[in-house]
mmCIF file of C-alpha atoms in Angstrom:
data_model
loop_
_atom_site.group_PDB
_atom_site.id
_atom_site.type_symbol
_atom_site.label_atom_id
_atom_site.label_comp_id
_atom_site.label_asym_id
_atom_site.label_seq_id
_atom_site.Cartn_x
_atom_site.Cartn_y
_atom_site.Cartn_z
ATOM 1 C CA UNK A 29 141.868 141.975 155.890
ATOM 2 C CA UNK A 30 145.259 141.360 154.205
ATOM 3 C CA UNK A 31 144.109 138.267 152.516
ATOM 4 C CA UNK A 32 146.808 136.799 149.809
ATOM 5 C CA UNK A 33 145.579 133.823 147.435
ATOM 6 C CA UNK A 34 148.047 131.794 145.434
ATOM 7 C CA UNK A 35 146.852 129.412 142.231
ATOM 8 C CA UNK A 36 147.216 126.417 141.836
ATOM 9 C CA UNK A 37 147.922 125.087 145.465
ATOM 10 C CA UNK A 38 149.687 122.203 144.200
ATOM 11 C CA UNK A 39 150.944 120.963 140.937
ATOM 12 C CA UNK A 40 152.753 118.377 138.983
ATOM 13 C CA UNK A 41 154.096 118.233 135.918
ATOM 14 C CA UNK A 42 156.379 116.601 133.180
ATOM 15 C CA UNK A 43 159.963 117.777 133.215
ATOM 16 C CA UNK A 44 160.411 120.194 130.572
ATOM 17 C CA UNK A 45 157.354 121.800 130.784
ATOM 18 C CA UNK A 46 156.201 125.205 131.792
ATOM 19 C CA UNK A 47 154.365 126.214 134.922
ATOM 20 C CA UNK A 48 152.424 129.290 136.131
ATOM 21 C CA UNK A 49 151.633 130.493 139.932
ATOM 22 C CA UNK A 50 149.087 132.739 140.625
ATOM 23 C CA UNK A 51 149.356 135.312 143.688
ATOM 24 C CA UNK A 52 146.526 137.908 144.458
ATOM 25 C CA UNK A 53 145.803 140.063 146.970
ATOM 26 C CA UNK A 54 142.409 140.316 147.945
ATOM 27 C CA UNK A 55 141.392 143.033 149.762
ATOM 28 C CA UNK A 56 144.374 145.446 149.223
ATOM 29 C CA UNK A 57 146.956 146.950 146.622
ATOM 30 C CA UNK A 58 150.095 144.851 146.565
ATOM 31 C CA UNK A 59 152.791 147.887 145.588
ATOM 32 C CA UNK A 60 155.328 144.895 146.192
ATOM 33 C CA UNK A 61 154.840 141.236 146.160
ATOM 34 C CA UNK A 62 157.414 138.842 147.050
ATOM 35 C CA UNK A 63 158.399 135.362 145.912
ATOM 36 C CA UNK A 64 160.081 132.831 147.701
ATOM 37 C CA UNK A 65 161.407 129.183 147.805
ATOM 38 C CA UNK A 66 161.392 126.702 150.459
ATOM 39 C CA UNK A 67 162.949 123.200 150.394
ATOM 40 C CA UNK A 68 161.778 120.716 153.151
ATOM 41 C CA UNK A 69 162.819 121.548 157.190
ATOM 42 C CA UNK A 70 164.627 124.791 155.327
ATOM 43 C CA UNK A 71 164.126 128.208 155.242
ATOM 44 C CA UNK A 72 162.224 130.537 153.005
ATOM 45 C CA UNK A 73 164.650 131.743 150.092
ATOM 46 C CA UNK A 74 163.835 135.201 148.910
ATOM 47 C CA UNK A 75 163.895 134.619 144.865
ATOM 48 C CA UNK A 76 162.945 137.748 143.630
ATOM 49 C CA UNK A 77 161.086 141.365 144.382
ATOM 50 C CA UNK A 78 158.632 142.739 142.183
ATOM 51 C CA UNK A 79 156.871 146.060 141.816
ATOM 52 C CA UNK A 80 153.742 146.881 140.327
ATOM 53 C CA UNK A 81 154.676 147.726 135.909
ATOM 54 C CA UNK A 82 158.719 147.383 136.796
ATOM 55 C CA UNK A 83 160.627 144.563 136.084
ATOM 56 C CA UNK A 84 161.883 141.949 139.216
ATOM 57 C CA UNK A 85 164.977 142.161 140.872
ATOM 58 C CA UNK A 86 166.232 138.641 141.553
ATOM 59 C CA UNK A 87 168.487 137.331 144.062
ATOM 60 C CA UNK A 88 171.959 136.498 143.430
ATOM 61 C CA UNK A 89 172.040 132.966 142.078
ATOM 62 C CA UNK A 90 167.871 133.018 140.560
ATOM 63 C CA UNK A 91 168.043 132.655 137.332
ATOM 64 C CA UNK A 92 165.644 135.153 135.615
ATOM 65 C CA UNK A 93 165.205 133.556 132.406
ATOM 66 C CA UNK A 94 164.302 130.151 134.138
ATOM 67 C CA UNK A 95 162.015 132.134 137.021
ATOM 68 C CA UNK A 96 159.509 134.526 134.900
ATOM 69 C CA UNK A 97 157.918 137.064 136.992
ATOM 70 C CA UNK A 98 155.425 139.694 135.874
ATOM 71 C CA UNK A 99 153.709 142.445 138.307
ATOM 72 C CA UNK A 100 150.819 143.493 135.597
ATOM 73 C CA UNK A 101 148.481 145.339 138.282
ATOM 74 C CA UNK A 102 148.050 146.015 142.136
ATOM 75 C CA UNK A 103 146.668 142.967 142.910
ATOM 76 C CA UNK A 104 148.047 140.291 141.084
ATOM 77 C CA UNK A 105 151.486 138.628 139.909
ATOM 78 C CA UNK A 106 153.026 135.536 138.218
ATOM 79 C CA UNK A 107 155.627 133.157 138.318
ATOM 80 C CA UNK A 108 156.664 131.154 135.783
ATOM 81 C CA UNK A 109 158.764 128.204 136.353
ATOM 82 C CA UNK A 110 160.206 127.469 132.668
ATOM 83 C CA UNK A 111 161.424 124.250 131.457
ATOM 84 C CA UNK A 112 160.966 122.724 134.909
ATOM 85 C CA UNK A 113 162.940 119.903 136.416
ATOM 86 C CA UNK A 114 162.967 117.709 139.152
ATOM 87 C CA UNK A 115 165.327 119.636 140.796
ATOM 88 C CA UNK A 116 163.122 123.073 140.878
ATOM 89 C CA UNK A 117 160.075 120.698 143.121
ATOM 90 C CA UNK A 118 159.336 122.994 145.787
ATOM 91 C CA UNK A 119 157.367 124.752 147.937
ATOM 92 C CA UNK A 120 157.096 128.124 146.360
ATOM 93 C CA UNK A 121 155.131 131.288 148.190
ATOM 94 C CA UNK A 122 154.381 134.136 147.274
ATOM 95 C CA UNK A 123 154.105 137.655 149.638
ATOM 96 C CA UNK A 124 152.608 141.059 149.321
ATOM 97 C CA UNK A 125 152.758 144.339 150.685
ATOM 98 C CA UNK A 126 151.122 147.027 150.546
ATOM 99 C CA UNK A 127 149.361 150.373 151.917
ATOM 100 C CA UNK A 128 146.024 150.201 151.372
ATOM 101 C CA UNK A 129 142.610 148.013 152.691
ATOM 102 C CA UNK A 130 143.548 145.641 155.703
ATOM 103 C CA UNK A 131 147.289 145.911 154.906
ATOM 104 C CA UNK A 132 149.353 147.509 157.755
ATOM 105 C CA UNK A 133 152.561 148.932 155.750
ATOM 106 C CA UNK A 134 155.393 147.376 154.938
ATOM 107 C CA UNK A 135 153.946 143.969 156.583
ATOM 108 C CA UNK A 136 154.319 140.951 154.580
ATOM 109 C CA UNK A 137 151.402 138.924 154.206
ATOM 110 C CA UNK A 138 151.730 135.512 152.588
ATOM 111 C CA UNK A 139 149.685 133.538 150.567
ATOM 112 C CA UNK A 140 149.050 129.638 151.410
ATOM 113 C CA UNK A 141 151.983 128.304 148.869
ATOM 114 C CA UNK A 142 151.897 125.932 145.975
ATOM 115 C CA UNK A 143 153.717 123.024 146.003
ATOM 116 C CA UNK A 144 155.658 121.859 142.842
ATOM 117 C CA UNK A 145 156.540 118.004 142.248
ATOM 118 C CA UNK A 146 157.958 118.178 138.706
ATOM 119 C CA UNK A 147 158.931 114.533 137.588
ATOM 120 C CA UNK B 4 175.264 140.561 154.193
ATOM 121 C CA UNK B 5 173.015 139.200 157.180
ATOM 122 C CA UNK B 6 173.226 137.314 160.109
ATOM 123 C CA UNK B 7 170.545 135.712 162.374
ATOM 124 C CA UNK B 8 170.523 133.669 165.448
ATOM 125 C CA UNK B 9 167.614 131.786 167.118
ATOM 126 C CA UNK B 10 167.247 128.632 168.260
ATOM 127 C CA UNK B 11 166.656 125.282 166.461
ATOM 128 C CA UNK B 12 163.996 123.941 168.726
ATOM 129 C CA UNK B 13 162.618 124.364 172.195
ATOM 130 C CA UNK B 14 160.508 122.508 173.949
ATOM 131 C CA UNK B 15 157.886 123.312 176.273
ATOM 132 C CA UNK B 16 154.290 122.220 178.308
ATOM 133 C CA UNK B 17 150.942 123.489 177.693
ATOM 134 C CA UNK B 18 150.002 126.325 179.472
ATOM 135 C CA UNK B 19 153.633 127.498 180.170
ATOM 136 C CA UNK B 20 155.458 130.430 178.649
ATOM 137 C CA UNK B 21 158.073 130.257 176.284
ATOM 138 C CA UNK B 22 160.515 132.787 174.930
ATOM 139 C CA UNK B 23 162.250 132.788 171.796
ATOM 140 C CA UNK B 24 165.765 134.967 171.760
ATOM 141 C CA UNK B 25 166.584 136.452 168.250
ATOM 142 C CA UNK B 26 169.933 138.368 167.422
ATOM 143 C CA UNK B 27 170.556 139.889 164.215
ATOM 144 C CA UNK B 28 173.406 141.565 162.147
ATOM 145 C CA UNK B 29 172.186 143.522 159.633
ATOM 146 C CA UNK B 30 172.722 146.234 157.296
ATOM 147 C CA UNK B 31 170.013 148.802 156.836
ATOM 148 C CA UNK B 32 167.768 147.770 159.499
ATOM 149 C CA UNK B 33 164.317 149.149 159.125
ATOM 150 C CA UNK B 34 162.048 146.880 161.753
ATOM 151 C CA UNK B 35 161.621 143.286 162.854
ATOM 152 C CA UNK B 36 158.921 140.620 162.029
ATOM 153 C CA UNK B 37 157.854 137.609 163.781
ATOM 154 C CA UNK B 38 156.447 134.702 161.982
ATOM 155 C CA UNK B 39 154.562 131.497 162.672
ATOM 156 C CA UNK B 40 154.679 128.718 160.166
ATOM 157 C CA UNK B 41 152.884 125.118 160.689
ATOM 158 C CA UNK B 42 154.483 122.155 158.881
ATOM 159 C CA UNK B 43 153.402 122.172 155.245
ATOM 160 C CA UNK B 44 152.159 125.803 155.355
ATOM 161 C CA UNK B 45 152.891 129.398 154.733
ATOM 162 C CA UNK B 46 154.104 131.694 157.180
ATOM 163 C CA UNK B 47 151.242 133.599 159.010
ATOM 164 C CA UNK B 48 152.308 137.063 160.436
ATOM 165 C CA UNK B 49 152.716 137.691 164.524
ATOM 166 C CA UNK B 50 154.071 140.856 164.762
ATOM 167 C CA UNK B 51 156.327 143.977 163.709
ATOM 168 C CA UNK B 52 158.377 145.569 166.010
ATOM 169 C CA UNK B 53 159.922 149.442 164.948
ATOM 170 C CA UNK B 54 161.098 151.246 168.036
ATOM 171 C CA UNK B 55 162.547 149.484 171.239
ATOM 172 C CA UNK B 56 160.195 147.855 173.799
ATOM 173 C CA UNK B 57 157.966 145.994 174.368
ATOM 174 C CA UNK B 58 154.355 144.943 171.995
ATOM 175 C CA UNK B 59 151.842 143.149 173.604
ATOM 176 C CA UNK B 60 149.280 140.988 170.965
ATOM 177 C CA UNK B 61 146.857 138.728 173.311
ATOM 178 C CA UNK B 62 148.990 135.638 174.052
ATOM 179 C CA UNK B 63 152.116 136.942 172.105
ATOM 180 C CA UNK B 64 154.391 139.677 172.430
ATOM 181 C CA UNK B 65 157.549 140.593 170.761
ATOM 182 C CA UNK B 66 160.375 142.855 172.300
ATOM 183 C CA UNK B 67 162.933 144.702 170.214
ATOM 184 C CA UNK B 68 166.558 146.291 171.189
ATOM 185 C CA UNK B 69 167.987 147.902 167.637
ATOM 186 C CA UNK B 70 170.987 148.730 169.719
ATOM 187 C CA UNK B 71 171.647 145.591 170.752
ATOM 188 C CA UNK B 72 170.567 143.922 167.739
ATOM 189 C CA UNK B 73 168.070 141.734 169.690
ATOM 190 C CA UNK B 74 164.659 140.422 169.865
ATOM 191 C CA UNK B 75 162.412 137.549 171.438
ATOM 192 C CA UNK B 76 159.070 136.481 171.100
ATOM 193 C CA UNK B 77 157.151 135.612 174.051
ATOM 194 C CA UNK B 78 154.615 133.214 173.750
ATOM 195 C CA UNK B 79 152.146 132.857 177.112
ATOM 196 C CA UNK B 80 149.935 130.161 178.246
ATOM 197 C CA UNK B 81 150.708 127.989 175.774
ATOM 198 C CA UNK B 82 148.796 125.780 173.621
ATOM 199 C CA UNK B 83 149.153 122.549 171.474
ATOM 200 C CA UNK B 84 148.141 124.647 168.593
ATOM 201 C CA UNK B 85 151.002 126.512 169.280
ATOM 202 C CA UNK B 86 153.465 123.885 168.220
ATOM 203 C CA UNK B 87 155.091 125.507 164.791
ATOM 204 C CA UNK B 88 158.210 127.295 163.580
ATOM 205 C CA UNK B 89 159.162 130.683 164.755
ATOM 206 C CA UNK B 90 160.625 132.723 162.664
ATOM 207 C CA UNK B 91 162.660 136.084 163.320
ATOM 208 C CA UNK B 92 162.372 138.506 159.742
ATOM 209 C CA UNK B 93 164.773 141.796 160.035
ATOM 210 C CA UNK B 94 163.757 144.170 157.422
ATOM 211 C CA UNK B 95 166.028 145.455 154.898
ATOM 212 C CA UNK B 96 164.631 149.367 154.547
ATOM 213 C CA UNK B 97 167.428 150.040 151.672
ATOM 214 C CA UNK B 98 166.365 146.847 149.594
ATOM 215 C CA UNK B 99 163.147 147.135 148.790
ATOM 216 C CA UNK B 100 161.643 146.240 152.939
ATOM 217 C CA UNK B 101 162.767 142.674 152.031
ATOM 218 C CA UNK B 102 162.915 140.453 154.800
ATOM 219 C CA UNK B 103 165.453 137.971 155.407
ATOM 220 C CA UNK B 104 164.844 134.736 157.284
ATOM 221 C CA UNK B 105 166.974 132.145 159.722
ATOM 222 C CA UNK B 106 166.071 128.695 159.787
ATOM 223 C CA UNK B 107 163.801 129.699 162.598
ATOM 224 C CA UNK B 108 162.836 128.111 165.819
ATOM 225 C CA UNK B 109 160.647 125.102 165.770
ATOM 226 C CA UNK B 110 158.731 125.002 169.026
ATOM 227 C CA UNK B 111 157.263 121.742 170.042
ATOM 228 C CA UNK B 112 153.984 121.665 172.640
ATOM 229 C CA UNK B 113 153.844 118.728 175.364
ATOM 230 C CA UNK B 114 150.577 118.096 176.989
#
């Protein structure tokens, strides 16, 4: 149980463009999902919170126009890198909690990442 | 704002035991998560740890002191699969049950 997908796994794009990432969870409500940022041999990078029909809160220093995220349902939500450049190619993951299914609460599960080479 | 400490790397053989020391200053501590992530992958969840003492998960445990501000992750009978980063997640209870993350400890596994 616990299971947390993430679309696409891997992208790359023009700069200037838009791109969307997927994260479900698939066996259990996600009340909150996650979102993070990792540059190479760094950290994760806590962008932003999200709860299920409320708006994000975002880290100090994410920009929230630039970093679109939307929390429609239980089980799935989106982030939308705007107007991408070079300088936003990462590795960003996505994590969920919740109470329900295979979840233990208040564990974080992630999903497997998607990996951004804007160019 | 928070603090954590854990080693960069540590090196040990297969089969061995290996255990990696966490401290941790932190404002509205709720629990404490251990982490495993392979090169190139997401994190994968070990453990949570709530009250003090001692959890016991197969191969891995994880110990907590909330007075001392202190954890470790024990990893037993080690294998070459075991060779990742370790990562030591405090919980924030008043924000949300974010975690926050140190550059964790990258463990590498000698034959």
């Amino acid at each position: 149980g616990a299971v947390v997908s993430q679309h696409p796994s891997w992208v790359i794009c023009k700069s200037g463009t838009s791109v969307k990432i997927e994260c479900r969870s698939l066996d259990f409500q996600a009340t909150t999902m996650f979102w993070y940022r990792q540059f190479p041999k760094q950290s994760l990078m806590l962008m932003a919170t999200s709860n299920e029909g409320s708006k994000a809160t975002y880290e100090q220093g994410v920009e929230k126009d630039k970093f679109l995220i939307n929390h429609a349902s239980l089980t799935l939500s989106t982030l939308t890198v705007t107007s991408a450049h070079p300088e936003d190619s990462s590795f960003y993951i996505c994590s969920a909690s919740g109470t329900s299914g295979g979840a233990y609460q208040e564990t974080q599960y992630f999903g497997p990442g998607t990996r951004l080479l804007v160019l | 704002g928070q603090n954590i400490d854990q080693p960069t790397e540590m090196t040990a053989t297969e089969g061995a035991i290996v255990q990696i020391n966490c401290t941790y200053q932190t404002s509205g501590f709720n629990g404490l998560f251990w982490y495993q992530q392979h090169a190139g992958e997401a994190p994968t969840f070990l453990s949570y740890n709530v009250l003090d003492g001692l959890e016991e998960k197969g191969r891995f445990s994880s110990f907590l002191s909330r007075s001392k501000g202190y954890s470790y992750l024990l990893l037993k009978e080690l294998q070459m699969k075991d060779s990742a980063s370790y990562l030591c997640a405090p919980q924030i209870k008043a924000a949300g049950n974010k975690l926050t993350f140190g550059g964790g400890t990258r463990v590498l596994v000698k034959p």
